[in-house]
């Protein structure tokens, strides 16, 4: 089924697109974090059992903080500001909320090399290629997972975060790209445990990009890094 083919399901069900073996799910409403986490667990288990296709799920969450396996209590600066969820993904504290595109990446690494470091680099490259379509030069940083940009006034800031978990070589959780979230909401945490650098967004960089534009770029760049499996 071609990438832009849509399967019409119940009206409250997210849109589903298929690209070869990888299915794309797109939610148009805010998804509760516990429900999303439960869904990813079930889907990853089904993929590992060869009972479901790989899937990329694009969505937004209500404002919340999530804690990865390396999160430090001191980095939760305002614990009562938003709901806080413990997760099994890698990384530290991060913020999710409206205006941020979250991409949950449920891929079978048994078919993709069984190399976790290469997988994370692939996620970074996917984001870098996607942002390049909007004339944003994004970069990796040694020792800092995620994607960074040099700010117009100097210094650098994080525009996208990465945190993944694997079970039986199937990934879940994934990436988040700041399109136009309320950046002040990051003030309740030390994002990813890094105090010396801030966060930014496409809007903060003066880019007038819609969520639909961003989704289109994510889809078109995905297979540059993650080729279809046989």
Tab-separated table of C-alpha atoms in Angstrom:
chain	number	residue	atom	x	y	z
A	1	UNK	CA	0.000	0.000	0.000
A	2	UNK	CA	1.458	3.414	-0.895
A	3	UNK	CA	2.553	5.847	1.784
A	4	UNK	CA	-0.375	8.205	1.302
A	5	UNK	CA	-3.036	5.494	1.349
A	6	UNK	CA	-5.368	5.940	4.308
A	7	UNK	CA	-7.369	3.176	5.946
A	8	UNK	CA	-10.670	4.593	7.178
A	9	UNK	CA	-11.459	3.163	10.575
A	10	UNK	CA	-13.727	4.364	13.381
A	11	UNK	CA	-13.751	8.159	13.621
A	12	UNK	CA	-11.998	8.218	16.999
A	13	UNK	CA	-9.210	5.942	15.778
A	14	UNK	CA	-5.955	7.581	14.669
A	15	UNK	CA	-5.271	7.616	10.936
A	16	UNK	CA	-3.199	4.691	9.698
A	17	UNK	CA	-0.790	4.886	6.758
A	18	UNK	CA	1.371	2.065	5.439
A	19	UNK	CA	4.794	2.182	3.813
A	20	UNK	CA	5.881	-1.313	2.855
A	21	UNK	CA	6.301	-3.198	6.153
A	22	UNK	CA	6.192	-0.094	8.380
A	23	UNK	CA	2.801	1.221	9.452
A	24	UNK	CA	2.338	4.917	10.288
A	25	UNK	CA	-0.216	5.894	12.910
A	26	UNK	CA	-1.108	9.583	13.320
A	27	UNK	CA	-3.172	10.940	16.219
A	28	UNK	CA	-4.967	14.251	15.816
A	29	UNK	CA	-5.913	14.591	19.503
A	30	UNK	CA	-3.783	14.674	22.656
A	31	UNK	CA	-2.953	11.145	23.821
A	32	UNK	CA	-2.830	10.342	27.553
A	33	UNK	CA	0.645	9.125	28.451
A	34	UNK	CA	-0.358	5.951	30.355
A	35	UNK	CA	-2.563	4.839	27.462
A	36	UNK	CA	0.233	5.449	24.966
A	37	UNK	CA	2.757	3.562	27.089
A	38	UNK	CA	0.386	0.620	27.434
A	39	UNK	CA	-0.238	0.580	23.697
A	40	UNK	CA	3.493	0.575	22.920
A	41	UNK	CA	4.090	-2.355	25.273
A	42	UNK	CA	1.379	-4.383	23.576
A	43	UNK	CA	2.479	-3.460	20.069
A	44	UNK	CA	6.155	-4.218	20.739
A	45	UNK	CA	5.193	-7.591	22.153
A	46	UNK	CA	3.110	-8.357	19.055
A	47	UNK	CA	5.970	-7.292	16.749
A	48	UNK	CA	8.385	-9.541	18.642
A	49	UNK	CA	5.946	-12.431	18.169
A	50	UNK	CA	5.683	-11.643	14.425
A	51	UNK	CA	1.995	-10.872	14.924
A	52	UNK	CA	2.087	-7.185	13.922
A	53	UNK	CA	3.957	-4.902	11.549
A	54	UNK	CA	6.545	-2.379	12.642
A	55	UNK	CA	4.962	0.974	13.430
A	56	UNK	CA	5.759	4.684	13.768
A	57	UNK	CA	3.192	6.555	15.858
A	58	UNK	CA	3.103	10.354	15.573
A	59	UNK	CA	1.223	12.128	18.366
A	60	UNK	CA	1.110	14.888	20.966
A	61	UNK	CA	0.630	14.554	24.723
A	62	UNK	CA	-0.956	16.854	27.304
A	63	UNK	CA	1.707	18.704	29.346
A	64	UNK	CA	3.724	16.205	31.414
A	65	UNK	CA	7.190	15.214	32.542
A	66	UNK	CA	8.588	11.747	31.984
A	67	UNK	CA	11.534	10.176	33.765
A	68	UNK	CA	13.935	7.828	32.039
A	69	UNK	CA	16.025	5.182	33.748
A	70	UNK	CA	18.852	7.668	34.442
A	71	UNK	CA	16.642	10.423	35.898
A	72	UNK	CA	17.903	12.139	39.036
A	73	UNK	CA	15.429	13.380	41.629
A	74	UNK	CA	17.210	16.738	41.870
A	75	UNK	CA	16.490	17.404	38.206
A	76	UNK	CA	12.725	17.491	38.849
A	77	UNK	CA	12.693	21.151	39.853
A	78	UNK	CA	8.902	21.589	40.100
A	79	UNK	CA	7.381	18.183	40.889
A	80	UNK	CA	3.856	19.567	41.267
A	81	UNK	CA	3.762	21.517	38.011
A	82	UNK	CA	2.600	18.666	35.746
A	83	UNK	CA	1.980	14.947	36.059
A	84	UNK	CA	5.216	12.970	36.240
A	85	UNK	CA	5.517	9.482	34.754
A	86	UNK	CA	8.221	6.924	35.370
A	87	UNK	CA	9.213	5.127	32.184
A	88	UNK	CA	11.539	2.315	31.203
A	89	UNK	CA	13.147	4.283	28.396
A	90	UNK	CA	16.711	5.461	28.440
A	91	UNK	CA	17.603	9.005	29.385
A	92	UNK	CA	16.616	11.416	32.111
A	93	UNK	CA	13.745	13.888	32.556
A	94	UNK	CA	12.008	15.350	29.553
A	95	UNK	CA	8.888	17.354	28.845
A	96	UNK	CA	6.069	16.435	26.474
A	97	UNK	CA	3.184	18.702	25.571
A	98	UNK	CA	1.115	20.331	22.835
A	99	UNK	CA	3.173	21.699	19.977
A	100	UNK	CA	5.770	18.978	20.298
A	101	UNK	CA	5.720	16.128	17.789
A	102	UNK	CA	6.391	12.841	19.513
A	103	UNK	CA	7.340	9.895	17.336
A	104	UNK	CA	7.073	6.493	18.973
A	105	UNK	CA	9.268	4.116	17.024
A	106	UNK	CA	8.369	0.434	17.199
A	107	UNK	CA	10.912	-1.296	14.984
A	108	UNK	CA	12.283	-4.847	14.905
A	109	UNK	CA	16.036	-4.598	15.375
A	110	UNK	CA	16.383	-8.336	14.762
A	111	UNK	CA	15.898	-7.339	11.115
A	112	UNK	CA	17.903	-4.126	11.409
A	113	UNK	CA	21.316	-5.181	12.654
A	114	UNK	CA	20.906	-5.643	16.440
A	115	UNK	CA	23.108	-2.578	17.000
A	116	UNK	CA	21.622	-0.224	19.589
A	117	UNK	CA	24.235	2.509	19.140
A	118	UNK	CA	23.709	2.510	15.371
A	119	UNK	CA	19.964	2.621	15.928
A	120	UNK	CA	20.225	5.728	18.116
A	121	UNK	CA	22.528	7.377	15.569
A	122	UNK	CA	19.930	6.531	12.943
A	123	UNK	CA	17.215	8.273	14.946
A	124	UNK	CA	19.458	11.330	15.242
A	125	UNK	CA	20.133	11.313	11.507
A	126	UNK	CA	16.426	10.985	10.744
A	127	UNK	CA	15.755	14.133	12.782
A	128	UNK	CA	18.722	16.002	11.261
A	129	UNK	CA	17.549	15.211	7.712
A	130	UNK	CA	13.981	16.163	8.584
A	131	UNK	CA	14.934	19.543	10.053
A	132	UNK	CA	17.166	20.286	7.066
A	133	UNK	CA	14.005	20.506	4.952
A	134	UNK	CA	13.141	23.653	6.933
A	135	UNK	CA	16.628	25.158	6.570
A	136	UNK	CA	17.567	24.239	10.120
A	137	UNK	CA	21.092	22.934	10.587
A	138	UNK	CA	20.876	20.408	13.388
A	139	UNK	CA	23.823	18.494	14.807
A	140	UNK	CA	24.881	15.693	17.108
A	141	UNK	CA	26.975	16.358	20.193
A	142	UNK	CA	29.467	13.885	21.623
A	143	UNK	CA	28.222	12.593	24.960
A	144	UNK	CA	24.804	14.225	24.575
A	145	UNK	CA	22.017	12.162	23.034
A	146	UNK	CA	19.576	14.242	21.029
A	147	UNK	CA	19.798	16.900	18.343
A	148	UNK	CA	21.144	20.420	18.818
A	149	UNK	CA	21.231	23.746	16.971
A	150	UNK	CA	23.450	26.795	17.181
A	151	UNK	CA	21.316	29.743	18.243
A	152	UNK	CA	21.376	33.016	16.260
A	153	UNK	CA	22.650	34.972	19.259
A	154	UNK	CA	25.277	32.384	20.149
A	155	UNK	CA	25.311	29.253	22.238
A	156	UNK	CA	23.383	26.130	21.453
A	157	UNK	CA	20.063	24.582	22.389
A	158	UNK	CA	18.315	21.245	22.113
A	159	UNK	CA	15.538	20.993	19.552
A	160	UNK	CA	14.849	17.255	19.690
A	161	UNK	CA	15.171	14.515	22.294
A	162	UNK	CA	15.637	10.767	21.989
A	163	UNK	CA	14.818	8.054	24.510
A	164	UNK	CA	14.255	4.425	23.588
A	165	UNK	CA	13.644	1.078	25.201
A	166	UNK	CA	14.122	-2.398	23.743
A	167	UNK	CA	12.420	-5.677	24.564
A	168	UNK	CA	13.398	-8.780	22.632
A	169	UNK	CA	15.145	-6.448	20.164
A	170	UNK	CA	11.961	-4.490	19.432
A	171	UNK	CA	12.172	-0.760	20.127
A	172	UNK	CA	9.573	1.538	21.619
A	173	UNK	CA	9.398	5.086	22.937
A	174	UNK	CA	11.437	7.178	20.485
A	175	UNK	CA	11.854	10.846	19.567
A	176	UNK	CA	10.340	14.254	20.209
A	177	UNK	CA	10.795	17.386	18.097
A	178	UNK	CA	9.898	20.841	19.390
A	179	UNK	CA	7.682	22.473	16.793
A	180	UNK	CA	5.952	25.213	18.798
A	181	UNK	CA	5.508	24.076	22.416
A	182	UNK	CA	5.466	26.440	25.373
A	183	UNK	CA	9.203	26.400	26.072
A	184	UNK	CA	8.659	27.771	29.588
A	185	UNK	CA	7.256	24.353	30.514
A	186	UNK	CA	10.771	22.924	30.325
A	187	UNK	CA	11.562	25.085	33.356
A	188	UNK	CA	10.116	22.528	35.741
A	189	UNK	CA	12.947	20.089	35.014
A	190	UNK	CA	16.600	20.028	34.070
A	191	UNK	CA	16.001	18.657	30.567
A	192	UNK	CA	18.022	15.482	30.046
A	193	UNK	CA	20.136	16.480	33.057
A	194	UNK	CA	21.920	19.234	31.105
A	195	UNK	CA	21.969	22.606	32.845
A	196	UNK	CA	24.389	24.549	30.663
A	197	UNK	CA	22.290	24.527	27.480
A	198	UNK	CA	18.687	25.493	26.808
A	199	UNK	CA	15.920	24.195	24.584
A	200	UNK	CA	14.497	25.680	21.423
A	201	UNK	CA	11.849	24.994	18.796
A	202	UNK	CA	11.206	25.552	15.123
A	203	UNK	CA	8.963	28.487	16.055
A	204	UNK	CA	11.662	29.909	18.334
A	205	UNK	CA	14.030	29.792	15.348
A	206	UNK	CA	11.562	31.779	13.245
A	207	UNK	CA	10.354	28.838	11.177
A	208	UNK	CA	6.671	28.882	10.235
A	209	UNK	CA	6.073	25.143	10.022
A	210	UNK	CA	2.800	23.284	10.544
A	211	UNK	CA	2.509	19.905	12.224
A	212	UNK	CA	1.396	18.517	8.868
A	213	UNK	CA	4.571	19.896	7.251
A	214	UNK	CA	6.687	18.269	9.939
A	215	UNK	CA	4.903	14.927	9.615
A	216	UNK	CA	5.386	14.962	5.850
A	217	UNK	CA	9.114	15.595	6.278
A	218	UNK	CA	9.415	12.845	8.882
A	219	UNK	CA	7.775	10.339	6.557
A	220	UNK	CA	9.776	11.332	3.494
A	221	UNK	CA	13.096	11.105	5.345
A	222	UNK	CA	12.463	7.942	7.315
A	223	UNK	CA	13.575	5.429	4.719
A	224	UNK	CA	16.762	7.360	3.939
A	225	UNK	CA	18.043	5.946	7.216
A	226	UNK	CA	15.718	3.056	7.956
A	227	UNK	CA	15.357	1.160	4.708
A	228	UNK	CA	12.501	-1.342	4.429
A	229	UNK	CA	13.331	-4.808	5.709
A	230	UNK	CA	12.980	-7.853	3.546
